[in-house]
Short mmCIF file of C-alpha atoms and ligand atoms in Angstrom, two decimals:
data_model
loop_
_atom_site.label_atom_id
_atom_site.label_comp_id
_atom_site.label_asym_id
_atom_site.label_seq_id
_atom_site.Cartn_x
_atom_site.Cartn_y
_atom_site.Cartn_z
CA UNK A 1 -51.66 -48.17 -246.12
CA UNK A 2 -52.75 -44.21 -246.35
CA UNK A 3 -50.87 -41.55 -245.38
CA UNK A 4 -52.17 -38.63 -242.57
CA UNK A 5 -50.51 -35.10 -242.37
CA UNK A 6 -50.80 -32.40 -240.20
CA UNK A 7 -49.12 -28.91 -239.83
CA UNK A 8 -46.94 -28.01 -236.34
CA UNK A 9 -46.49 -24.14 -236.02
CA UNK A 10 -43.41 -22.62 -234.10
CA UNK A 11 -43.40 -19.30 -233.98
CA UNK A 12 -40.81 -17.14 -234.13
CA UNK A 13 -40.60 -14.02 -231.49
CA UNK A 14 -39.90 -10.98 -233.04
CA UNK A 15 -41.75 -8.84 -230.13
CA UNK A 16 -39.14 -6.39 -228.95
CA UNK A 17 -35.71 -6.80 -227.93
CA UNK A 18 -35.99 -5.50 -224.11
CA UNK A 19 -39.04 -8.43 -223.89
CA UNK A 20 -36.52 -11.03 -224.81
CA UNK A 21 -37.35 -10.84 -228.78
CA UNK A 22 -35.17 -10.66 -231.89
CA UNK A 23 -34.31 -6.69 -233.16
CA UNK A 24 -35.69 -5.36 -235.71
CA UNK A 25 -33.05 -5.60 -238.36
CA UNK A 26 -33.53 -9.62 -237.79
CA UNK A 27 -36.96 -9.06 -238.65
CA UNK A 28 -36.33 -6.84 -241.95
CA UNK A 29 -34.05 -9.74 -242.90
CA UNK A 30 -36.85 -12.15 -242.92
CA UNK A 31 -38.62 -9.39 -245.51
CA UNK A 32 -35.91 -9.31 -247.56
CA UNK A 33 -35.06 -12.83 -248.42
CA UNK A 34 -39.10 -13.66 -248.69
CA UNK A 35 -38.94 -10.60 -251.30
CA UNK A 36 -35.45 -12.04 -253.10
CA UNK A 37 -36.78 -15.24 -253.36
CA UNK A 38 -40.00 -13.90 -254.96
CA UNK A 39 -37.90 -12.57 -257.65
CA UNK A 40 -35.66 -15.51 -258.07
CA UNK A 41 -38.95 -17.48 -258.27
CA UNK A 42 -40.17 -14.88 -260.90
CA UNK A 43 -37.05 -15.50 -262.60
CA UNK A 44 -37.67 -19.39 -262.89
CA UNK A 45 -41.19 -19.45 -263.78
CA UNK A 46 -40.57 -17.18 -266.38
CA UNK A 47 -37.62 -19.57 -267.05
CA UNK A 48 -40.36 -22.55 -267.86
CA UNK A 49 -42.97 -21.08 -269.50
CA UNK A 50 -40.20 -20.43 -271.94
CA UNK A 51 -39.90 -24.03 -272.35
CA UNK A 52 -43.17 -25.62 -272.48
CA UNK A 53 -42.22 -28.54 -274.92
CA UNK A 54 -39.55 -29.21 -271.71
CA UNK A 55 -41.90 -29.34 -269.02
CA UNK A 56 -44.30 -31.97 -271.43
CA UNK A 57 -41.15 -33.75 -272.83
CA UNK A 58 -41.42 -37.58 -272.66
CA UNK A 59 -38.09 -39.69 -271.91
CA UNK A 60 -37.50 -43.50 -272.39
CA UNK A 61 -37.35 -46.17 -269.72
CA UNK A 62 -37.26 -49.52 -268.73
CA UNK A 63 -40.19 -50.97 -267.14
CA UNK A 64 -39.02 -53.78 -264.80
CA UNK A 65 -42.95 -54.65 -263.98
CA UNK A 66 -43.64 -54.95 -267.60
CA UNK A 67 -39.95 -56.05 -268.80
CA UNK A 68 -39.95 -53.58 -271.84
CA UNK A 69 -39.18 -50.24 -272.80
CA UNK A 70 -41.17 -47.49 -272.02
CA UNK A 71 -42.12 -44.06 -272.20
CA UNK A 72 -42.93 -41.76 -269.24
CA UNK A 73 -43.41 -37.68 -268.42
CA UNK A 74 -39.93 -36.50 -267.59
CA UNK A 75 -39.15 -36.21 -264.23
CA UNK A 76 -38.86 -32.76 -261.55
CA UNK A 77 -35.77 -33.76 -260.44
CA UNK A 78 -34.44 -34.37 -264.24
CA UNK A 79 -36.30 -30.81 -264.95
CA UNK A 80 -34.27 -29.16 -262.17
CA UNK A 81 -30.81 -30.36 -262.91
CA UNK A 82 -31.59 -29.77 -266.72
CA UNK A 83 -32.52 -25.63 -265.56
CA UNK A 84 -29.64 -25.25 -263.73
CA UNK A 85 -27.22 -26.49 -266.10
CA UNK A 86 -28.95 -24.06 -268.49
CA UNK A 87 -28.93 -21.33 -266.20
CA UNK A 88 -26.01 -21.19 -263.64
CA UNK A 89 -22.36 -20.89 -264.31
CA UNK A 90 -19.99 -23.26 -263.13
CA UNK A 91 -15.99 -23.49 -262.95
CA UNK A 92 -16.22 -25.57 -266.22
CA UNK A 93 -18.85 -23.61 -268.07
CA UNK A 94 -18.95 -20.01 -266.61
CA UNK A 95 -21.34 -18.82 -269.68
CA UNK A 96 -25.09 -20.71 -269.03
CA UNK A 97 -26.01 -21.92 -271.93
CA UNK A 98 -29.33 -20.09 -272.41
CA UNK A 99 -30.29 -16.36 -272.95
CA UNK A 100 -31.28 -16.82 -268.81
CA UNK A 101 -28.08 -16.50 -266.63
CA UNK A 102 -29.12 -16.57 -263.28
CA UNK A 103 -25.84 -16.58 -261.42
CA UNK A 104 -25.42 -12.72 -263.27
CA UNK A 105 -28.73 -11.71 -261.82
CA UNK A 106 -28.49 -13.17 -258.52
CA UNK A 107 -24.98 -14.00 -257.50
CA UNK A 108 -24.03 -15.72 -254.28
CA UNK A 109 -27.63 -16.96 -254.13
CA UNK A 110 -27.41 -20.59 -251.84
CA UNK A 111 -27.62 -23.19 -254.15
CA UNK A 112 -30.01 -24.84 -251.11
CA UNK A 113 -33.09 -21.92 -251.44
CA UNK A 114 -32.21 -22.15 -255.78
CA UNK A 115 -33.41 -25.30 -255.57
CA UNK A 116 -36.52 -24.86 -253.46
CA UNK A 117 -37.83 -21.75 -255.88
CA UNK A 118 -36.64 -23.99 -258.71
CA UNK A 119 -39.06 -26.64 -257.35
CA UNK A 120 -41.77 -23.99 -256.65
CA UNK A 121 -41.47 -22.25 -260.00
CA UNK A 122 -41.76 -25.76 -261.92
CA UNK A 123 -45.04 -27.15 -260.21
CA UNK A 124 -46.94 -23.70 -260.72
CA UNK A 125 -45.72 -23.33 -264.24
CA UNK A 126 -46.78 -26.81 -264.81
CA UNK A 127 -50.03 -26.19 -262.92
CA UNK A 128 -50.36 -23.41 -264.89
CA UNK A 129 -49.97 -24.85 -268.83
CA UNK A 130 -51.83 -27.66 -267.84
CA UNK A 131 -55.20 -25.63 -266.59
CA UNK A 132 -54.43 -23.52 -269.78
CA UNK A 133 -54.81 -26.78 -272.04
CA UNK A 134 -57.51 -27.27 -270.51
CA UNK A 135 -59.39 -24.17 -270.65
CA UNK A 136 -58.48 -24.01 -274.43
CA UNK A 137 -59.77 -28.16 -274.70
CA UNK A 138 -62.91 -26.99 -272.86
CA UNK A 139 -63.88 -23.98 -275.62
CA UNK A 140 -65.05 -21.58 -272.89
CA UNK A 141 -64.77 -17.77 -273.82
CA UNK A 142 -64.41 -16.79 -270.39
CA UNK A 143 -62.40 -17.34 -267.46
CA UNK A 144 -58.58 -17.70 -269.50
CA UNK A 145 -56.18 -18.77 -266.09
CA UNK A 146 -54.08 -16.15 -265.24
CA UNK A 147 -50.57 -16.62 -265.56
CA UNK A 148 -48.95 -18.03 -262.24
CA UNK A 149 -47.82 -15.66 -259.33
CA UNK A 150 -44.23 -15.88 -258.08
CA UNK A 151 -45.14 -15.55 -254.38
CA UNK A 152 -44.82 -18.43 -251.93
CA UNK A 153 -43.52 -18.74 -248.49
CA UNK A 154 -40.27 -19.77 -248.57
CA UNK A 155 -39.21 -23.42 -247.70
CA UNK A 156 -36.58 -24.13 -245.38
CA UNK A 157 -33.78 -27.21 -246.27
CA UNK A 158 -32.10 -28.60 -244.14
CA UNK A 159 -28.75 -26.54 -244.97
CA UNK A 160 -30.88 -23.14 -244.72
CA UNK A 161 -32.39 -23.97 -241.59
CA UNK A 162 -31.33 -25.47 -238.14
CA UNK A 163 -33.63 -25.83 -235.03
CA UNK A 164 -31.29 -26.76 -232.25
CA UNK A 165 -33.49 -28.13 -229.33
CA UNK A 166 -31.63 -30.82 -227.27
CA UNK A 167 -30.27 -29.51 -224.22
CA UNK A 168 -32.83 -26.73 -223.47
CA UNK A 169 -34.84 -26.84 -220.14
CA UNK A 170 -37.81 -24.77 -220.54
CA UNK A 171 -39.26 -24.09 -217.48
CA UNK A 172 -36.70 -21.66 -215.77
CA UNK A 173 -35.93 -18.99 -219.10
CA UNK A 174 -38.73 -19.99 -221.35
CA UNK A 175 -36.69 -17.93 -224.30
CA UNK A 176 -33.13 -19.41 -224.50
CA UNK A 177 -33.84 -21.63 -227.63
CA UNK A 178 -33.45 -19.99 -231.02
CA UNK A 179 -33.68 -21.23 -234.52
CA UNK A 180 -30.87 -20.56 -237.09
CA UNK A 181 -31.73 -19.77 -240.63
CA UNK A 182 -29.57 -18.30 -243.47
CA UNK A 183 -31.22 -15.14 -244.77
CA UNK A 184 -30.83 -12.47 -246.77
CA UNK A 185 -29.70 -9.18 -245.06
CA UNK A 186 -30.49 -6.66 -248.93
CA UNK A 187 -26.45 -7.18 -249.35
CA UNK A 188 -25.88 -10.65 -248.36
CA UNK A 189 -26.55 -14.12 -247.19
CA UNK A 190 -25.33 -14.92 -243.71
CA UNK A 191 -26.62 -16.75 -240.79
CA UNK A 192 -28.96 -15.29 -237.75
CA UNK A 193 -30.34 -16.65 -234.60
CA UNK A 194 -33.89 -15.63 -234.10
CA UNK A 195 -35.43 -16.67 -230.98
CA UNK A 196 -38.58 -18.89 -230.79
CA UNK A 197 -41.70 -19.42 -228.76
CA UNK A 198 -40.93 -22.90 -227.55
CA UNK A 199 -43.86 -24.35 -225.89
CA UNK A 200 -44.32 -28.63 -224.23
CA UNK A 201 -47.48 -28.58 -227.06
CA UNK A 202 -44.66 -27.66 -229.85
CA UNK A 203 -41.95 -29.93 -228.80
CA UNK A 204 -44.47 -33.11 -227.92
CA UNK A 205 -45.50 -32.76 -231.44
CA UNK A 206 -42.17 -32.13 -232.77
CA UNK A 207 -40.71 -34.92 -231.16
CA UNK A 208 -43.70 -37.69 -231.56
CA UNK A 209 -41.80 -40.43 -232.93
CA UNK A 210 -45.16 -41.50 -234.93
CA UNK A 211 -44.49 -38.45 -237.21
CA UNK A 212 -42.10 -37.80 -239.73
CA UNK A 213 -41.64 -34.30 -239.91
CA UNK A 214 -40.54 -31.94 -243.12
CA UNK A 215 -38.65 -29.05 -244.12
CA UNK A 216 -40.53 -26.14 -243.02
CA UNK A 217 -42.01 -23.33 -244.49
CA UNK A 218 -41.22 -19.62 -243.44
CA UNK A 219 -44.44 -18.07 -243.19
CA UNK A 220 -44.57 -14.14 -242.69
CA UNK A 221 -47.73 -11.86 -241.38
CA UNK A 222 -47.66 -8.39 -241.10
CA UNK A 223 -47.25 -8.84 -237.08
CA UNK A 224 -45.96 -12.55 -236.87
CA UNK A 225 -43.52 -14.97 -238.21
CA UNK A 226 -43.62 -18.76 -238.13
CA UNK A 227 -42.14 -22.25 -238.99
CA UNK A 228 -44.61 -24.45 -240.83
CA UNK A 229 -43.38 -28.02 -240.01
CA UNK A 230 -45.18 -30.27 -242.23
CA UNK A 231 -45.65 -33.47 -240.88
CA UNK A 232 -46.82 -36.98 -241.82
CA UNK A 233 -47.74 -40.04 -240.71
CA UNK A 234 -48.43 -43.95 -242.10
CA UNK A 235 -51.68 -45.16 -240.89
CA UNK A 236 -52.66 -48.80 -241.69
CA UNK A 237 -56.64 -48.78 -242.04
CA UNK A 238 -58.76 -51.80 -243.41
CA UNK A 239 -60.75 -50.92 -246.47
CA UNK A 240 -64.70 -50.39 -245.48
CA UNK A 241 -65.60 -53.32 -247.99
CA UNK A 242 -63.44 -55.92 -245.17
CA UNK A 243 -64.95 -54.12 -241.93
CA UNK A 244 -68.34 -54.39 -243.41
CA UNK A 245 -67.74 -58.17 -243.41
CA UNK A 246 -67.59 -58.11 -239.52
CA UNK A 247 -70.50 -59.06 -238.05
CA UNK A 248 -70.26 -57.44 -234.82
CA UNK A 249 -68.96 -54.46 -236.82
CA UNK A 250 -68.81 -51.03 -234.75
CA UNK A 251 -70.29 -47.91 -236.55
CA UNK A 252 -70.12 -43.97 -235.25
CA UNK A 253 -72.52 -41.99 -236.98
CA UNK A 254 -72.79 -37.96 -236.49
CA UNK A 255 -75.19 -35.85 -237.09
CA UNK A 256 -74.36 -32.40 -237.65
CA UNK A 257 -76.61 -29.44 -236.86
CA UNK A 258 -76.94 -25.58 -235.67
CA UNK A 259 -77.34 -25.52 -232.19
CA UNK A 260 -77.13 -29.57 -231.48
CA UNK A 261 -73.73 -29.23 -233.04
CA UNK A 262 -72.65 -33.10 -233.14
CA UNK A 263 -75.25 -35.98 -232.21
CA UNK A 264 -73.06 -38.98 -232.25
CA UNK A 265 -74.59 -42.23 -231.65
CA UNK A 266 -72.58 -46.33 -231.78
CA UNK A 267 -74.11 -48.69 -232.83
CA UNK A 268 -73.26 -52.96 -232.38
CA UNK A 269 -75.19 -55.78 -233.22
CA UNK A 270 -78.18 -53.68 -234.38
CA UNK A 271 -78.51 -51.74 -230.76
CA UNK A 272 -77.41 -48.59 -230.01
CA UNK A 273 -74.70 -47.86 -227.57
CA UNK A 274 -73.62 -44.80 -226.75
CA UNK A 275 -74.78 -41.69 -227.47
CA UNK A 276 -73.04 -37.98 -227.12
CA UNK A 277 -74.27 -34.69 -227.55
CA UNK A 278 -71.91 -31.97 -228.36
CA UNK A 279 -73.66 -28.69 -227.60
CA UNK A 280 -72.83 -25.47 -229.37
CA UNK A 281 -71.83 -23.71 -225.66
CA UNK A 282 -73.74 -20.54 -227.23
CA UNK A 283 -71.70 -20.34 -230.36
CA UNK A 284 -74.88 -20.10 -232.26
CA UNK A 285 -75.86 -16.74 -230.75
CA UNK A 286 -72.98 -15.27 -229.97
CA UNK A 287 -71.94 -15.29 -233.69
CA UNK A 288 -75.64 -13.63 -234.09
CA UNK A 289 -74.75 -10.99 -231.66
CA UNK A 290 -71.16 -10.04 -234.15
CA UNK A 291 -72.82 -10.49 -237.28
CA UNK A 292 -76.01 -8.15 -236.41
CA UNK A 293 -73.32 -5.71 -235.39
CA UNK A 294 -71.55 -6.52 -238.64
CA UNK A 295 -74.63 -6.18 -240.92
CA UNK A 296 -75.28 -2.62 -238.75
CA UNK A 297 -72.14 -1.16 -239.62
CA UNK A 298 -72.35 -2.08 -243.77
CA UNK A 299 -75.93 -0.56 -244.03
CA UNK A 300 -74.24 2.41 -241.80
CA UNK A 301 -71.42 2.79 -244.40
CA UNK A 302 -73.14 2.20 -247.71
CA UNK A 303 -72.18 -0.54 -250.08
CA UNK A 304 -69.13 -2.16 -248.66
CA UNK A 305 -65.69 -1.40 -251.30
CA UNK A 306 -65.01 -3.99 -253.33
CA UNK A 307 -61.93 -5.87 -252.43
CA UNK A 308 -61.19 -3.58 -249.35
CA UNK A 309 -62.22 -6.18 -246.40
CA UNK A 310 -63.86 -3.87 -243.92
CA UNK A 311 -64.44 -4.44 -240.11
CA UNK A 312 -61.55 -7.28 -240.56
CA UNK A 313 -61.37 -7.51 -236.09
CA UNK A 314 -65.11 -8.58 -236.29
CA UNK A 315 -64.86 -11.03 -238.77
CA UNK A 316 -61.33 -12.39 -237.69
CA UNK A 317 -63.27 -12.89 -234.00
CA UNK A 318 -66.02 -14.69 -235.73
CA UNK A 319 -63.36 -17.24 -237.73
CA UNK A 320 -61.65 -17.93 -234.83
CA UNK A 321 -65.15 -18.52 -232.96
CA UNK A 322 -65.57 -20.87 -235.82
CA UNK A 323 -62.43 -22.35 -235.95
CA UNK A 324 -62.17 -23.00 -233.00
CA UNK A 325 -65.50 -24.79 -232.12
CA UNK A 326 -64.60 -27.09 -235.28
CA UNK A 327 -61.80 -28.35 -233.58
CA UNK A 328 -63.29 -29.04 -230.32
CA UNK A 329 -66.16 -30.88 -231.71
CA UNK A 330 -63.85 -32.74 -233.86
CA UNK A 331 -61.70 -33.99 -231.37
CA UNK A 332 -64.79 -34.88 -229.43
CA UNK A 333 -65.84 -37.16 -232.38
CA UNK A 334 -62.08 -38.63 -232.58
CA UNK A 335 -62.28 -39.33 -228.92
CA UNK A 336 -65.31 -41.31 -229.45
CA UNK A 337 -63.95 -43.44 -232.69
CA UNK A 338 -60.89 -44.09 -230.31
CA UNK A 339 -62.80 -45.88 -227.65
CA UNK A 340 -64.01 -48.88 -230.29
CA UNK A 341 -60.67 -49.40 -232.83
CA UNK A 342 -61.36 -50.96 -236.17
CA UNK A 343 -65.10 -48.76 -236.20
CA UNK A 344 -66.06 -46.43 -239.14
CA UNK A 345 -67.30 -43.25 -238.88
CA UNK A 346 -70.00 -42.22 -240.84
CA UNK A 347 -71.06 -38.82 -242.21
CA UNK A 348 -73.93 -37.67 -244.06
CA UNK A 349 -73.02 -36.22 -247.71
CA UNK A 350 -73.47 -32.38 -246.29
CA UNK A 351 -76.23 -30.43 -247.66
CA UNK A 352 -76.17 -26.90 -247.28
CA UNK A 353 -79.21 -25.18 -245.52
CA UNK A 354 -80.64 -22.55 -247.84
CA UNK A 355 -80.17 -19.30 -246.59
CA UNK A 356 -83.28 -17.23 -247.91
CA UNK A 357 -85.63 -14.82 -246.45
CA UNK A 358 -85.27 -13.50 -242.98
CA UNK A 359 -82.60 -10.67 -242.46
CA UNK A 360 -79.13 -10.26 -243.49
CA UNK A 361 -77.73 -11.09 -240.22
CA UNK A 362 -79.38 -13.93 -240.03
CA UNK A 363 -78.75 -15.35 -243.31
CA UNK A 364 -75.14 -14.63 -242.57
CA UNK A 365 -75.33 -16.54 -239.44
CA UNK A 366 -76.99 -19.57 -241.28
CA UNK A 367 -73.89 -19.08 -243.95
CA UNK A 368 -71.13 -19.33 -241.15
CA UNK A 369 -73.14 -22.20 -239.27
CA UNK A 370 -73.13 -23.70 -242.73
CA UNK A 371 -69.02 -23.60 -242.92
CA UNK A 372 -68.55 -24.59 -239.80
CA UNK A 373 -70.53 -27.93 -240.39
CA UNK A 374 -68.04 -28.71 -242.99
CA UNK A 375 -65.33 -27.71 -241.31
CA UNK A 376 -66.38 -30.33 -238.70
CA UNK A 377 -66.93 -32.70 -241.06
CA UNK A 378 -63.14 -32.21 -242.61
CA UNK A 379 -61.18 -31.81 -239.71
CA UNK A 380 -62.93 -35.31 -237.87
CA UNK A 381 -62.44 -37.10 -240.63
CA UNK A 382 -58.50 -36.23 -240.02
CA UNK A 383 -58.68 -36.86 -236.37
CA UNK A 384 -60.22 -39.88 -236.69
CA UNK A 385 -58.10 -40.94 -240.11
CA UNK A 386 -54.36 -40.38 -237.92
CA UNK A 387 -56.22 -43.34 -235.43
CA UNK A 388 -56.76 -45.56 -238.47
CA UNK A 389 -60.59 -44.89 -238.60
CA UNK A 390 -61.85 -44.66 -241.92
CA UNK A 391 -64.57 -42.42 -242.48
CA UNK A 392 -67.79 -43.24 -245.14
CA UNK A 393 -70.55 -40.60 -246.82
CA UNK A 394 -73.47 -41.77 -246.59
CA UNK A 395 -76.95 -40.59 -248.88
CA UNK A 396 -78.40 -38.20 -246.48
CA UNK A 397 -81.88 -39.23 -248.32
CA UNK A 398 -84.52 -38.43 -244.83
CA UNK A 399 -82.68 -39.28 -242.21
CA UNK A 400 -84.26 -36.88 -240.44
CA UNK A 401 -87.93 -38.00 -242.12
CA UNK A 402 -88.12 -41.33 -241.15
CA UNK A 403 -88.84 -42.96 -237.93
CA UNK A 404 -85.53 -45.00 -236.94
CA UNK A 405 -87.60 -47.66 -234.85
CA UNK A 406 -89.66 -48.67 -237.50
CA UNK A 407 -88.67 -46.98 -240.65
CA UNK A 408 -92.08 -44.89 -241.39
CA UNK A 409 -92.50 -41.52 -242.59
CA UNK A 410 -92.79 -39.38 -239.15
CA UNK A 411 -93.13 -35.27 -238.52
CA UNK A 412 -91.09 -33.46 -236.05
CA UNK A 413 -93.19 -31.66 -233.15
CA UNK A 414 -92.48 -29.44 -230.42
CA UNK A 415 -94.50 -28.59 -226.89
CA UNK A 416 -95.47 -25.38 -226.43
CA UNK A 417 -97.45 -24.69 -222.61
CA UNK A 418 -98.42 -28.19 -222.60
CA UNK A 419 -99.75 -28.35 -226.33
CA UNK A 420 -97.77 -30.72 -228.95
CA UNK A 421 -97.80 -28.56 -232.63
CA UNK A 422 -96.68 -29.60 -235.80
CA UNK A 423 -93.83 -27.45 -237.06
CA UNK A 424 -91.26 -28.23 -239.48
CA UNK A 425 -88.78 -26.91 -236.89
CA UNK A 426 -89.97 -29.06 -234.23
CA UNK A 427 -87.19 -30.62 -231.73
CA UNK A 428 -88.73 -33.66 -231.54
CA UNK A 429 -89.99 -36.71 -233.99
CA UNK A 430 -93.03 -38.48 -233.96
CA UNK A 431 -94.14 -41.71 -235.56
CA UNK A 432 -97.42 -42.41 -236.40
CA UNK A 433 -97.18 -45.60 -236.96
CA UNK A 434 -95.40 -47.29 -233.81
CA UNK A 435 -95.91 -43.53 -231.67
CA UNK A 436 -92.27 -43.30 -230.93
CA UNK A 437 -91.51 -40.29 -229.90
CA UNK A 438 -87.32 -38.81 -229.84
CA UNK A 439 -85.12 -36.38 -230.19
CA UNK A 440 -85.16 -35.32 -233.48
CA UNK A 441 -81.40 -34.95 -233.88
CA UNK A 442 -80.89 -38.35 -232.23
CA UNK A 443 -83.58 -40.15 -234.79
CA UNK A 444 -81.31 -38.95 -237.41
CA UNK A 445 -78.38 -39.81 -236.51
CA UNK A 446 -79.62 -43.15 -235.78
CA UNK A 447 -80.85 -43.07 -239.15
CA UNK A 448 -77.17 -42.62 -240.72
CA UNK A 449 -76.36 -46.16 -239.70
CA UNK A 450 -79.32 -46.82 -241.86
CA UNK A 451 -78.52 -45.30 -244.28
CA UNK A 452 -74.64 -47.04 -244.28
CA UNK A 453 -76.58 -50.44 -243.96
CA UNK A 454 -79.10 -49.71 -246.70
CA UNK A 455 -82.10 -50.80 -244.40
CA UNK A 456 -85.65 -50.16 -245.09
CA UNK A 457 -85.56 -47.34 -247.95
CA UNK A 458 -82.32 -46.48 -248.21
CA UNK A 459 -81.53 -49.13 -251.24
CA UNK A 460 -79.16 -48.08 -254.02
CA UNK A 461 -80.59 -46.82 -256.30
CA UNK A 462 -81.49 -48.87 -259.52
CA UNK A 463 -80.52 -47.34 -262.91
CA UNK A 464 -83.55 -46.64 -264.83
CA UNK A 465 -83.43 -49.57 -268.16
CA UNK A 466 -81.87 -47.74 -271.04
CA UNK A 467 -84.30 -46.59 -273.50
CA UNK A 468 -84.76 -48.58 -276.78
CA UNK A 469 -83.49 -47.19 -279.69
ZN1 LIG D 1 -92.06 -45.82 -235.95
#
């Protein structure tokens, strides 16, 4: 049993209040408790890194497995009700008992968001004195870990947050369904409406039954605001070591490329059986187009400045060119792995293409082509994971080398006017031996189930016998 997650965005419409939008006091609110609970989070983790021996302390227990006692890290739940009792004043102790009082500092603060920075503060202080220890272990001179900033988005409990959506029909007033959160207003807590951006896509993921959703996060742009609903599923998915025992085992192997930018191929009983090619739609040179611009305007301006992100539109366009194509190709791979349950999907361990001579926009290009194969490679191997389809690396050693008929070394080719020449960027494979000639994408991707059935070459590899003393 493994566990998928995803992220469902709602976002919140603070356009302006004639278009149907929340005013803009309801959007300085949203500033202001973000900024309050960045202080009561500085607050906190200042708090614990005050108490290191705490946050390592060990405390007793009873193993029932073992039937003896124990010893085990403490707990964050036993951490958090141990800080408040230290920190907050209550009717029976209105003094905290440390030099922190937290109820002075911040009074009428909801004990519902405490908790969440409480819970925030404690994992990046313990993130923090953990990569200390071992940065000090490791003897380095260089590169001490900061300590830990006190921004996050906030999270949203359910007592700080309520997104009523039973009863509202979209289709006639598209903006009658709001979310209620408790926020800060700089002088107090109370509760506001703030209208969302319902759409079917939202609520059929909202509502999946399939999905447990979570508490969301509030997360704040300079233009936009949005709920983060984390969500998660259970998927049931047979180890690779049982499939592999199926003889009529179903395998989905992709090859990823530039232009070609999935060659998927499914293979049964040793024969191939379907075969898709997802085309890059011109992604390839469009991106060239932006990024010669890009490269233009540097040279035009001198050295870019260092940490001041220039052209940002341009290279926003070209992540969301990016991002976008990653998705589609991944959900073309998922659809694939759908139509034969219980397959596997199989990736080559990604190597990057060296980027080195040519011009700058081009090496640029290769570098974003170069993301965007491992973006396809991450976000399939969710799709597919959510359907119970396990995916496998497999040793990319020549898939692309070796003729997948008869497993001899091969070149690629290419015609040009009628006359076959020999180039290493050929888009087609030869053999020599058996004079099989394929797409050279294809004959690689073929060669992936190879590769996952260690045929022909692709043996693991033996250890060399230790040396004698
Ligand atoms: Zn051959």
């Amino acid at each position: 049993m493994g566990q998928a997650s995803r992220t469902t965005k709602l976002l919140l419409d603070l356009d302006d209040r004639a278009e149907g939008g929340a005013n803009r006091a309801k959007r300085a609110y949203l500033e202001e408790t973000a900024k309050l609970l960045d202080r009561a989070r500085t607050f906190y983790v200042a708090f614990f890194l005050a108490h290191p021996d705490k946050l390592a302390e060990r405390v007793p227990y009873f193993s029932e497995q073992h039937q003896e006692e124990r010893e085990r890290l403490i707990s964050p739940n036993e951490l958090l009700t141990w800080a408040e009792s230290l920190t907050v004043a209550t009717a029976a102790h209105p003094h905290p008992l440390s030099s922190y009082n937290f109820s002075e500092q911040f009074p009428e603060f909801p004990f519902i968001y405490r908790r969440s920075v409480i819970k925030d503060a404690l994992g990046k202080a313990r993130s923090y004195l953990s990569n200390l220890a071992n940065w000090n272990a490791s003897g380095a001179k260089k590169g001490q870990p900061g300590p830990p900033s006190a921004r996050n988005h906030p999270t949203l409990y359910d007592e700080a947050c309520c997104l009523d959506l039973d009863g509202t029909d979209l289709r006639p007033s598209p903006r009658t369904c709001f979310a209620r959160l408790k926020v800060y207003t700089g002088t107090e807590w109370q509760w506001h409406n703030y209208p969302v951006k319902l759409s079917r896509y939202f609520e059929a993921r909202w509502r999946d039954p399939a999905w447990e959703s979570k508490s969301p996060k509030l997360i704040l742009r300079k233009k936009r605001a949005a709920l983060h609903f984390p969500q998660v599923k259970k998927v049931a998915a047979k180890k690779v070591k049982e499939s592999k025992a199926d003889p009529h085992l179903v395998t989905v192997a992709v090859d990823l490329n530039v232009k070609k930018l999935a060659v998927i191929t499914v293979r049964q009983d040793e024969r191939i059986i379907e075969t898709v090619f997802v085309s890059d739609h011109g992604l390839d040179q469009a991106r060239f187009r932006h990024l010669k611009r890009l490269a233009k305007k540097q040279w035009q301006s001198g050295k870019p400045v260092k940490s001041e992100h220039s052209n940002q539109q341009l290279w926003g366009h070209v992540r969301r060119m990016n991002e976008d194509a990653a998705h589609k190709v991944a959900r073309s791979i998922a659809n694939v792995c759908a139509r034969y349950p219980g397959c596997v999907l199989l990736f080559e361990r990604l190597r990057t293409i060296k980027p080195k001579g040519a011009s700058k926009s081009r090496r640029m290009n290769r570098r974003q082509a170069n993301q965007l194969r491992g973006k396809i490679n991450r976000y399939a191997k969710d799709k597919a994971y959510v359907q119970g389809t396990v995916t496998v690396e497999v040793n990319p050693h020549g898939t692309s080398q070796y003729c997948s008929r008869c497993g001899a070394k091969g070149e690629r080719f290419s015609y040009q006017g009628g006359k076959r020449i020999q180039v290493k960027w050929g888009k087609l494979f030869g053999c020599p031996v058996c004079h099989f000639e394929v797409d050279a994408d294809w004959n690689a991707s073929v060669n992936v189930h190879r590769s996952f059935y260690r045929e022909w070459h692709w043996q693991p590899r033996k250890k060399p016998p230790p040396k004698a003393a």
